[in-house]
Structures are given as C-alpha cells and as structure tokens.
Amino acid sequence: MLFIGADHRGFSLKEGLKKYLLEQKIPFTDLGNSKLEENDDYPPIAASVAQQVGASKNNYGLLICGNGVGVSIVANKFKNVRAGLVWTTAVAKTAKADDDINIICLPADYITLKDAQKVVIAWLRTSFKNETKYKRRLSQIAQIEKI
C-alpha cells in the first residue's frame, strides 16, 4: 500500500497527486492532512507515514513538505525506512534502483505538479537492482539502525 502525507506547504501538491494516482488506478491511503492547516507541522505527518512503511515490506510512502528535507529527516528515524529527497525522474530512478528507497520525499516549493507526477511514476515503475553491492550497502544500513 502507498501511504501519503503532506504539511501545509505540500498540501496542494498532495491533493493534485491524489487525483493523478486515482486516474492511474494506484491505490493509496492519505494520512494527512485531510484539510489545509496553515499552522501544522510536518513531523507528526511524516512519522505516521514512516511507521506504516517500516511495518511492512509491502508498504511504501510519499511525503511532501516545502523543501522535502524535513519529512526526509523524520522518516529516516524509523527502522526499515529508506526515505530520499527526489526532484527529477533521473534521481527517482537511481534512488529506487540503487538505494531501494521506500519513501519518496518531494519538495513542493521547487517542483510542479506535472513534474511531480512524472517523478512519482518513474519511482513506482523502477525496480531495485538487487545486485550484490547494493544489497551489501542496504545490509550496512540495517546494521547502523541497530546502534
């Protein structure tokens, strides 16, 4: 399942992407916010998505804030989460293929809806390379999570 979330700066982009995901028949669950709240904070929203993603290998996430960095920081605090800040299709493809990111973080202030649609689809359609060196690196990350 794809879990999505955004703060006030990412709200409009999230709503546009929700329409696009529905058109593409990609199922998702919106974890917030359900309405624009100018004074909301991104940490609780990012944490909700990251908890769901970290709980199952079948879950993945889409987080949006102003520059994408804040939600990335929060999401990466959770075990089994590999969140990455993505702004182009090339970055989306390599982040998934090489690093197997399971949460994509978008910078609402710096990406258009049209470009965000392309980025999300590129990420969803890309597979992890599953080569020895990439699996070794993910194993090293898992060891760091235990510290």
PDB file of C-alpha atoms in Angstrom:
ATOM      1  CA  MET A   1       0.000   0.000   0.000  1.00  0.00           C
ATOM      2  CA  LEU A   2       1.148   3.523  -0.772  1.00  0.00           C
ATOM      3  CA  PHE A   3       0.802   5.880   2.199  1.00  0.00           C
ATOM      4  CA  ILE A   4       0.931   9.616   1.540  1.00  0.00           C
ATOM      5  CA  GLY A   5       1.183  12.721   3.678  1.00  0.00           C
ATOM      6  CA  ALA A   6       1.995  16.420   3.482  1.00  0.00           C
ATOM      7  CA  ASP A   7       2.151  19.500   5.627  1.00  0.00           C
ATOM      8  CA  HIS A   8       0.578  22.837   4.681  1.00  0.00           C
ATOM      9  CA  ARG A   9       3.317  23.696   2.179  1.00  0.00           C
ATOM     10  CA  GLY A  10       2.876  20.346   0.437  1.00  0.00           C
ATOM     11  CA  PHE A  11      -0.897  20.111   0.762  1.00  0.00           C
ATOM     12  CA  SER A  12      -1.812  21.447  -2.680  1.00  0.00           C
ATOM     13  CA  LEU A  13       0.731  19.205  -4.424  1.00  0.00           C
ATOM     14  CA  LYS A  14      -0.513  16.198  -2.432  1.00  0.00           C
ATOM     15  CA  GLU A  15      -4.097  16.872  -3.463  1.00  0.00           C
ATOM     16  CA  GLY A  16      -3.052  17.147  -7.115  1.00  0.00           C
ATOM     17  CA  LEU A  17      -1.079  13.910  -6.878  1.00  0.00           C
ATOM     18  CA  LYS A  18      -4.036  12.149  -5.246  1.00  0.00           C
ATOM     19  CA  LYS A  19      -6.166  12.924  -8.316  1.00  0.00           C
ATOM     20  CA  TYR A  20      -3.388  11.651 -10.550  1.00  0.00           C
ATOM     21  CA  LEU A  21      -2.958   8.438  -8.525  1.00  0.00           C
ATOM     22  CA  LEU A  22      -6.696   7.804  -8.783  1.00  0.00           C
ATOM     23  CA  GLU A  23      -6.563   8.333 -12.562  1.00  0.00           C
ATOM     24  CA  GLN A  24      -3.670   5.872 -12.762  1.00  0.00           C
ATOM     25  CA  LYS A  25      -5.600   3.405 -10.567  1.00  0.00           C
ATOM     26  CA  ILE A  26      -2.819   3.371  -7.987  1.00  0.00           C
ATOM     27  CA  PRO A  27      -4.289   2.655  -4.536  1.00  0.00           C
ATOM     28  CA  PHE A  28      -3.158   4.838  -1.646  1.00  0.00           C
ATOM     29  CA  THR A  29      -4.057   5.895   1.865  1.00  0.00           C
ATOM     30  CA  ASP A  30      -3.831   9.574   2.773  1.00  0.00           C
ATOM     31  CA  LEU A  31      -2.513  10.007   6.321  1.00  0.00           C
ATOM     32  CA  GLY A  32      -2.859  13.753   6.384  1.00  0.00           C
ATOM     33  CA  ASN A  33      -3.590  16.337   6.497  1.00  0.00           C
ATOM     34  CA  SER A  34      -7.159  15.970   5.292  1.00  0.00           C
ATOM     35  CA  LYS A  35      -7.573  19.739   5.032  1.00  0.00           C
ATOM     36  CA  LEU A  36      -5.228  22.684   4.695  1.00  0.00           C
ATOM     37  CA  GLU A  37      -3.986  23.740   8.125  1.00  0.00           C
ATOM     38  CA  GLU A  38      -1.593  26.679   7.856  1.00  0.00           C
ATOM     39  CA  ASN A  39      -0.019  26.066  11.259  1.00  0.00           C
ATOM     40  CA  ASP A  40       0.520  22.325  11.054  1.00  0.00           C
ATOM     41  CA  ASP A  41       3.947  20.732  11.492  1.00  0.00           C
ATOM     42  CA  TYR A  42       5.450  18.061   9.278  1.00  0.00           C
ATOM     43  CA  PRO A  43       6.962  15.738  11.936  1.00  0.00           C
ATOM     44  CA  PRO A  44       3.721  14.003  13.041  1.00  0.00           C
ATOM     45  CA  ILE A  45       2.582  13.533   9.439  1.00  0.00           C
ATOM     46  CA  ALA A  46       5.943  12.156   8.312  1.00  0.00           C
ATOM     47  CA  ALA A  47       6.049   9.883  11.357  1.00  0.00           C
ATOM     48  CA  SER A  48       2.625   8.433  10.539  1.00  0.00           C
ATOM     49  CA  VAL A  49       3.688   7.545   7.002  1.00  0.00           C
ATOM     50  CA  ALA A  50       7.083   6.213   8.105  1.00  0.00           C
ATOM     51  CA  GLN A  51       5.511   3.978  10.770  1.00  0.00           C
ATOM     52  CA  GLN A  52       3.293   2.357   8.159  1.00  0.00           C
ATOM     53  CA  VAL A  53       6.121   1.922   5.661  1.00  0.00           C
ATOM     54  CA  GLY A  54       8.504   0.498   8.250  1.00  0.00           C
ATOM     55  CA  ALA A  55       5.906  -2.026   9.402  1.00  0.00           C
ATOM     56  CA  SER A  56       5.739  -3.992   6.131  1.00  0.00           C
ATOM     57  CA  LYS A  57       7.906  -4.595   3.083  1.00  0.00           C
ATOM     58  CA  ASN A  58       4.727  -4.254   1.011  1.00  0.00           C
ATOM     59  CA  ASN A  59       4.216  -0.636   2.079  1.00  0.00           C
ATOM     60  CA  TYR A  60       5.810   2.444   0.596  1.00  0.00           C
ATOM     61  CA  GLY A  61       5.322   6.160   1.039  1.00  0.00           C
ATOM     62  CA  LEU A  62       5.115   9.603  -0.479  1.00  0.00           C
ATOM     63  CA  LEU A  63       5.850  12.618   1.723  1.00  0.00           C
ATOM     64  CA  ILE A  64       5.726  16.277   0.769  1.00  0.00           C
ATOM     65  CA  CYS A  65       6.816  19.448   2.544  1.00  0.00           C
ATOM     66  CA  GLY A  66       8.246  22.759   1.368  1.00  0.00           C
ATOM     67  CA  ASN A  67      11.760  21.596   0.533  1.00  0.00           C
ATOM     68  CA  GLY A  68      11.353  17.863   1.189  1.00  0.00           C
ATOM     69  CA  VAL A  69      14.208  17.802   3.684  1.00  0.00           C
ATOM     70  CA  GLY A  70      12.181  17.944   6.908  1.00  0.00           C
ATOM     71  CA  VAL A  71       9.996  14.966   6.036  1.00  0.00           C
ATOM     72  CA  SER A  72      13.109  13.069   4.889  1.00  0.00           C
ATOM     73  CA  ILE A  73      14.804  13.630   8.235  1.00  0.00           C
ATOM     74  CA  VAL A  74      11.768  12.441  10.198  1.00  0.00           C
ATOM     75  CA  ALA A  75      11.080   9.402   8.020  1.00  0.00           C
ATOM     76  CA  ASN A  76      14.670   8.198   8.220  1.00  0.00           C
ATOM     77  CA  LYS A  77      14.413   7.978  12.015  1.00  0.00           C
ATOM     78  CA  PHE A  78      12.257   4.848  11.603  1.00  0.00           C
ATOM     79  CA  LYS A  79      13.547   1.318  11.274  1.00  0.00           C
ATOM     80  CA  ASN A  80      13.211  -0.259   7.812  1.00  0.00           C
ATOM     81  CA  VAL A  81      12.663   3.126   6.178  1.00  0.00           C
ATOM     82  CA  ARG A  82      14.844   4.495   3.414  1.00  0.00           C
ATOM     83  CA  ALA A  83      13.459   7.914   2.536  1.00  0.00           C
ATOM     84  CA  GLY A  84      15.001  10.019  -0.175  1.00  0.00           C
ATOM     85  CA  LEU A  85      14.571  13.572  -1.392  1.00  0.00           C
ATOM     86  CA  VAL A  86      13.701  13.393  -5.085  1.00  0.00           C
ATOM     87  CA  TRP A  87      13.046  16.173  -7.611  1.00  0.00           C
ATOM     88  CA  THR A  88      13.727  14.660 -11.065  1.00  0.00           C
ATOM     89  CA  THR A  89      12.882  11.403 -12.798  1.00  0.00           C
ATOM     90  CA  ALA A  90      16.588  10.543 -13.028  1.00  0.00           C
ATOM     91  CA  VAL A  91      17.012  10.908  -9.265  1.00  0.00           C
ATOM     92  CA  ALA A  92      13.803   8.923  -8.678  1.00  0.00           C
ATOM     93  CA  LYS A  93      15.033   6.035 -10.813  1.00  0.00           C
ATOM     94  CA  THR A  94      18.512   5.830  -9.304  1.00  0.00           C
ATOM     95  CA  ALA A  95      17.246   6.292  -5.747  1.00  0.00           C
ATOM     96  CA  LYS A  96      14.978   3.272  -6.205  1.00  0.00           C
ATOM     97  CA  ALA A  97      17.320   1.160  -8.343  1.00  0.00           C
ATOM     98  CA  ASP A  98      20.462   1.706  -6.249  1.00  0.00           C
ATOM     99  CA  ASP A  99      19.174   2.529  -2.756  1.00  0.00           C
ATOM    100  CA  ASP A 100      15.736   0.880  -2.804  1.00  0.00           C
ATOM    101  CA  ILE A 101      14.085   3.913  -1.213  1.00  0.00           C
ATOM    102  CA  ASN A 102      10.651   3.057   0.092  1.00  0.00           C
ATOM    103  CA  ILE A 103       9.588   6.641   0.774  1.00  0.00           C
ATOM    104  CA  ILE A 104       9.884   9.365  -1.814  1.00  0.00           C
ATOM    105  CA  CYS A 105      10.062  12.918  -0.450  1.00  0.00           C
ATOM    106  CA  LEU A 106       9.095  15.777  -2.714  1.00  0.00           C
ATOM    107  CA  PRO A 107       9.915  19.498  -2.392  1.00  0.00           C
ATOM    108  CA  ALA A 108       6.572  21.241  -3.023  1.00  0.00           C
ATOM    109  CA  ASP A 109       8.200  24.676  -3.290  1.00  0.00           C
ATOM    110  CA  TYR A 110      10.505  23.533  -6.095  1.00  0.00           C
ATOM    111  CA  ILE A 111       8.541  21.098  -8.255  1.00  0.00           C
ATOM    112  CA  THR A 112       5.445  21.468 -10.410  1.00  0.00           C
ATOM    113  CA  LEU A 113       2.530  19.068 -10.283  1.00  0.00           C
ATOM    114  CA  LYS A 114       3.329  17.873 -13.807  1.00  0.00           C
ATOM    115  CA  ASP A 115       6.951  17.142 -12.888  1.00  0.00           C
ATOM    116  CA  ALA A 116       5.916  15.550  -9.591  1.00  0.00           C
ATOM    117  CA  GLN A 117       3.608  13.186 -11.496  1.00  0.00           C
ATOM    118  CA  LYS A 118       6.500  12.120 -13.724  1.00  0.00           C
ATOM    119  CA  VAL A 119       8.796  11.674 -10.729  1.00  0.00           C
ATOM    120  CA  VAL A 120       6.322   9.557  -8.773  1.00  0.00           C
ATOM    121  CA  ILE A 121       5.534   7.298 -11.746  1.00  0.00           C
ATOM    122  CA  ALA A 122       9.244   6.873 -12.529  1.00  0.00           C
ATOM    123  CA  TRP A 123       9.874   5.869  -8.908  1.00  0.00           C
ATOM    124  CA  LEU A 124       6.919   3.473  -8.786  1.00  0.00           C
ATOM    125  CA  ARG A 125       7.915   1.792 -12.049  1.00  0.00           C
ATOM    126  CA  THR A 126      11.588   1.352 -11.182  1.00  0.00           C
ATOM    127  CA  SER A 127      12.815  -1.839  -9.543  1.00  0.00           C
ATOM    128  CA  PHE A 128      15.678  -2.295  -7.129  1.00  0.00           C
ATOM    129  CA  LYS A 129      18.735  -3.645  -8.973  1.00  0.00           C
ATOM    130  CA  ASN A 130      19.219  -6.339  -6.331  1.00  0.00           C
ATOM    131  CA  GLU A 131      22.914  -6.624  -7.161  1.00  0.00           C
ATOM    132  CA  THR A 132      25.466  -7.724  -4.574  1.00  0.00           C
ATOM    133  CA  LYS A 133      26.957  -4.276  -3.958  1.00  0.00           C
ATOM    134  CA  TYR A 134      23.537  -2.667  -3.441  1.00  0.00           C
ATOM    135  CA  LYS A 135      22.330  -5.436  -1.125  1.00  0.00           C
ATOM    136  CA  ARG A 136      25.603  -5.132   0.827  1.00  0.00           C
ATOM    137  CA  ARG A 137      25.017  -1.419   1.326  1.00  0.00           C
ATOM    138  CA  LEU A 138      21.427  -1.944   2.482  1.00  0.00           C
ATOM    139  CA  SER A 139      22.710  -4.545   4.937  1.00  0.00           C
ATOM    140  CA  GLN A 140      25.180  -1.992   6.277  1.00  0.00           C
ATOM    141  CA  ILE A 141      22.327   0.490   6.741  1.00  0.00           C
ATOM    142  CA  ALA A 142      20.333  -2.156   8.632  1.00  0.00           C
ATOM    143  CA  GLN A 143      23.326  -2.672  10.943  1.00  0.00           C
ATOM    144  CA  ILE A 144      23.554   1.056  11.608  1.00  0.00           C
ATOM    145  CA  GLU A 145      19.858   1.075  12.524  1.00  0.00           C
ATOM    146  CA  LYS A 146      20.655  -1.342  15.348  1.00  0.00           C
ATOM    147  CA  ILE A 147      23.046   1.115  17.038  1.00  0.00           C
TER     148      ILE A 147
END
